Amino acid sequence: DIQMTQSPSSLSASVGDRVTITCRASQSISSYLNWYQQKPGKAPKLLIYAASSLQSGVPSRFSGSGSGTDFTLTISSLQPEDFATYYCQQSYSTRFTFGPGTKVDIK
Amino acid sequence: EVQLVESGGGLVKPGGSLRLSCAASGFTFSSYSMNWVRQAPGKGLEWVSSISSSSSYIYYADSVKGRFTISRDNAKNSLYLQMNSLRAEDTAVYYCARDISAGAGYWGQGTLVTVSS
């Protein structure tokens, strides 16, 4: 199975900060990488699909980049509603796998 | 409006069985692959199983292979997960999600399965 890692596992940031989360795959997954946001007690919400395509309705402060094994999710200016846990997920293999998550909380 | 509504969760003893259901509406169910994803308390997301639109292709995570069975009824717009030989480590919120291969844009609210004696 393709293993996904994320760094950092958690971070503290302030409103207005630029935040970058990294995701790495254990083998090349081309651009088959999706990003989700999850808030406590809620289902995950798709932010970015195919590494860099913004899901409809998602604010433009969210962006994704990368291909192959290394990917990033960037929040250009952190807003209060962005404090949450973020997961990457590969869809290159039919045995889909998620990263362990990055928790973003308030500094 | 796309809706996915899970049901069937509850408390079950180790070794027991449970059948989860996911009722879909607001889209052409028979055109999409469907998935089950779970989340243990305080833990991350774990993909469990996928089924193609016509049930031709089915995949399982190693952690549930041989114990869980995914199925669907396109006439009833419903997805199912039959869970047998349940273990404490299967305790989780189980979500159904549409078409995770393209980024799962639609998820249900989840149903909690607790395996405990």
PDB file of C-alpha atoms in Angstrom, chain A residues 3-105:
ATOM      1  CA  GLN A   3       1.906   5.285   2.696  1.00  0.00           C
ATOM      2  CA  MET A   4       1.181   8.957   3.249  1.00  0.00           C
ATOM      3  CA  THR A   5       2.990  11.164   5.738  1.00  0.00           C
ATOM      4  CA  GLN A   6       2.242  14.746   6.744  1.00  0.00           C
ATOM      5  CA  SER A   7       4.278  17.436   8.443  1.00  0.00           C
ATOM      6  CA  PRO A   8       3.963  18.995  10.809  1.00  0.00           C
ATOM      7  CA  SER A   9       1.543  16.889  12.855  1.00  0.00           C
ATOM      8  CA  SER A  10       0.313  20.072  14.487  1.00  0.00           C
ATOM      9  CA  LEU A  11       0.972  23.771  14.357  1.00  0.00           C
ATOM     10  CA  SER A  12      -0.102  26.904  16.128  1.00  0.00           C
ATOM     11  CA  ALA A  13      -0.769  29.982  14.066  1.00  0.00           C
ATOM     12  CA  SER A  14      -2.444  33.362  14.263  1.00  0.00           C
ATOM     13  CA  VAL A  15      -5.217  34.830  12.172  1.00  0.00           C
ATOM     14  CA  GLY A  16      -3.669  36.297   9.042  1.00  0.00           C
ATOM     15  CA  ASP A  17      -0.682  33.936   9.017  1.00  0.00           C
ATOM     16  CA  ARG A  18       0.400  32.043   5.930  1.00  0.00           C
ATOM     17  CA  VAL A  19       0.292  28.324   6.686  1.00  0.00           C
ATOM     18  CA  THR A  20       1.885  25.501   4.719  1.00  0.00           C
ATOM     19  CA  ILE A  21       1.286  21.796   5.288  1.00  0.00           C
ATOM     20  CA  THR A  22       3.347  19.135   3.553  1.00  0.00           C
ATOM     21  CA  CYS A  23       2.265  15.681   2.439  1.00  0.00           C
ATOM     22  CA  ARG A  24       4.596  12.993   1.127  1.00  0.00           C
ATOM     23  CA  ALA A  25       3.746   9.711  -0.602  1.00  0.00           C
ATOM     24  CA  SER A  26       5.851   6.570  -0.319  1.00  0.00           C
ATOM     25  CA  GLN A  27       5.897   6.298  -4.124  1.00  0.00           C
ATOM     26  CA  SER A  28       4.995   8.519  -7.032  1.00  0.00           C
ATOM     27  CA  ILE A  29       1.270   9.223  -7.225  1.00  0.00           C
ATOM     28  CA  SER A  30       1.413  11.736 -10.086  1.00  0.00           C
ATOM     29  CA  SER A  31      -1.200  14.355  -9.170  1.00  0.00           C
ATOM     30  CA  TYR A  32      -3.672  11.948  -7.560  1.00  0.00           C
ATOM     31  CA  LEU A  33      -3.730  13.834  -4.276  1.00  0.00           C
ATOM     32  CA  ASN A  34      -6.684  15.354  -2.440  1.00  0.00           C
ATOM     33  CA  TRP A  35      -6.870  17.573   0.643  1.00  0.00           C
ATOM     34  CA  TYR A  36      -9.641  17.631   3.252  1.00  0.00           C
ATOM     35  CA  GLN A  37     -10.494  19.831   6.204  1.00  0.00           C
ATOM     36  CA  GLN A  38     -12.215  18.334   9.220  1.00  0.00           C
ATOM     37  CA  LYS A  39     -13.675  20.084  12.231  1.00  0.00           C
ATOM     38  CA  PRO A  40     -14.553  18.244  15.467  1.00  0.00           C
ATOM     39  CA  GLY A  41     -17.695  16.147  15.184  1.00  0.00           C
ATOM     40  CA  LYS A  42     -18.091  16.859  11.478  1.00  0.00           C
ATOM     41  CA  ALA A  43     -17.477  14.938   8.285  1.00  0.00           C
ATOM     42  CA  PRO A  44     -14.395  15.856   6.244  1.00  0.00           C
ATOM     43  CA  LYS A  45     -14.774  18.565   3.634  1.00  0.00           C
ATOM     44  CA  LEU A  46     -12.969  18.378   0.302  1.00  0.00           C
ATOM     45  CA  LEU A  47     -10.751  21.410  -0.309  1.00  0.00           C
ATOM     46  CA  ILE A  48      -8.415  20.477  -3.150  1.00  0.00           C
ATOM     47  CA  TYR A  49      -8.540  17.617  -5.646  1.00  0.00           C
ATOM     48  CA  ALA A  50      -5.989  16.454  -8.200  1.00  0.00           C
ATOM     49  CA  ALA A  51      -3.254  18.194  -6.191  1.00  0.00           C
ATOM     50  CA  SER A  52      -4.107  21.745  -7.223  1.00  0.00           C
ATOM     51  CA  SER A  53      -7.762  22.066  -8.259  1.00  0.00           C
ATOM     52  CA  LEU A  54      -9.918  24.067  -5.877  1.00  0.00           C
ATOM     53  CA  GLN A  55     -13.215  22.410  -5.002  1.00  0.00           C
ATOM     54  CA  SER A  56     -16.248  24.510  -5.817  1.00  0.00           C
ATOM     55  CA  GLY A  57     -17.193  26.845  -2.992  1.00  0.00           C
ATOM     56  CA  VAL A  58     -13.826  26.662  -1.230  1.00  0.00           C
ATOM     57  CA  PRO A  59     -12.212  30.060  -0.569  1.00  0.00           C
ATOM     58  CA  SER A  60      -9.330  31.011  -2.832  1.00  0.00           C
ATOM     59  CA  ARG A  61      -6.981  31.429   0.157  1.00  0.00           C
ATOM     60  CA  PHE A  62      -6.599  27.650  -0.044  1.00  0.00           C
ATOM     61  CA  SER A  63      -4.220  26.320  -2.678  1.00  0.00           C
ATOM     62  CA  GLY A  64      -2.443  23.071  -3.421  1.00  0.00           C
ATOM     63  CA  SER A  65       0.677  22.200  -5.338  1.00  0.00           C
ATOM     64  CA  GLY A  66       3.014  19.342  -6.060  1.00  0.00           C
ATOM     65  CA  SER A  67       3.263  16.144  -8.037  1.00  0.00           C
ATOM     66  CA  GLY A  68       5.039  12.839  -7.782  1.00  0.00           C
ATOM     67  CA  THR A  69       5.717  12.303  -4.088  1.00  0.00           C
ATOM     68  CA  ASP A  70       5.714  15.782  -2.538  1.00  0.00           C
ATOM     69  CA  PHE A  71       2.692  18.010  -2.077  1.00  0.00           C
ATOM     70  CA  THR A  72       1.739  21.129  -0.164  1.00  0.00           C
ATOM     71  CA  LEU A  73      -1.444  22.753   1.035  1.00  0.00           C
ATOM     72  CA  THR A  74      -1.165  26.491   1.606  1.00  0.00           C
ATOM     73  CA  ILE A  75      -3.574  28.790   3.391  1.00  0.00           C
ATOM     74  CA  SER A  76      -2.539  32.271   2.341  1.00  0.00           C
ATOM     75  CA  SER A  77      -4.143  34.169   5.214  1.00  0.00           C
ATOM     76  CA  LEU A  78      -5.501  32.046   8.042  1.00  0.00           C
ATOM     77  CA  GLN A  79      -9.060  32.855   9.091  1.00  0.00           C
ATOM     78  CA  PRO A  80     -10.805  31.932  12.368  1.00  0.00           C
ATOM     79  CA  GLU A  81     -12.898  29.288  10.610  1.00  0.00           C
ATOM     80  CA  ASP A  82      -9.755  27.558   9.295  1.00  0.00           C
ATOM     81  CA  PHE A  83      -8.725  26.135  12.654  1.00  0.00           C
ATOM     82  CA  ALA A  84      -9.226  22.444  12.010  1.00  0.00           C
ATOM     83  CA  THR A  85      -7.415  19.239  11.097  1.00  0.00           C
ATOM     84  CA  TYR A  86      -6.228  18.763   7.518  1.00  0.00           C
ATOM     85  CA  TYR A  87      -5.734  15.426   5.786  1.00  0.00           C
ATOM     86  CA  CYS A  88      -4.161  14.494   2.480  1.00  0.00           C
ATOM     87  CA  GLN A  89      -5.401  11.403   0.622  1.00  0.00           C
ATOM     88  CA  GLN A  90      -3.992   9.596  -2.394  1.00  0.00           C
ATOM     89  CA  SER A  91      -6.263   8.314  -5.130  1.00  0.00           C
ATOM     90  CA  TYR A  92      -3.526   6.842  -7.376  1.00  0.00           C
ATOM     91  CA  SER A  93      -4.074   3.373  -5.970  1.00  0.00           C
ATOM     92  CA  THR A  94      -7.510   1.825  -5.597  1.00  0.00           C
ATOM     93  CA  ARG A  95      -6.522   1.089  -2.013  1.00  0.00           C
ATOM     94  CA  PHE A  96      -6.912   4.689  -0.983  1.00  0.00           C
ATOM     95  CA  THR A  97      -4.896   5.975   1.944  1.00  0.00           C
ATOM     96  CA  PHE A  98      -5.009   9.097   4.067  1.00  0.00           C
ATOM     97  CA  GLY A  99      -2.220  10.962   5.750  1.00  0.00           C
ATOM     98  CA  PRO A 100      -2.238  11.089   9.569  1.00  0.00           C
ATOM     99  CA  GLY A 101      -3.488  14.661   9.661  1.00  0.00           C
ATOM    100  CA  THR A 102      -2.207  18.108  10.630  1.00  0.00           C
ATOM    101  CA  LYS A 103      -4.021  19.954  13.389  1.00  0.00           C
ATOM    102  CA  VAL A 104      -4.019  23.726  13.042  1.00  0.00           C
ATOM    103  CA  ASP A 105      -4.859  25.564  16.239  1.00  0.00           C
TER     104      ASP A 105
END
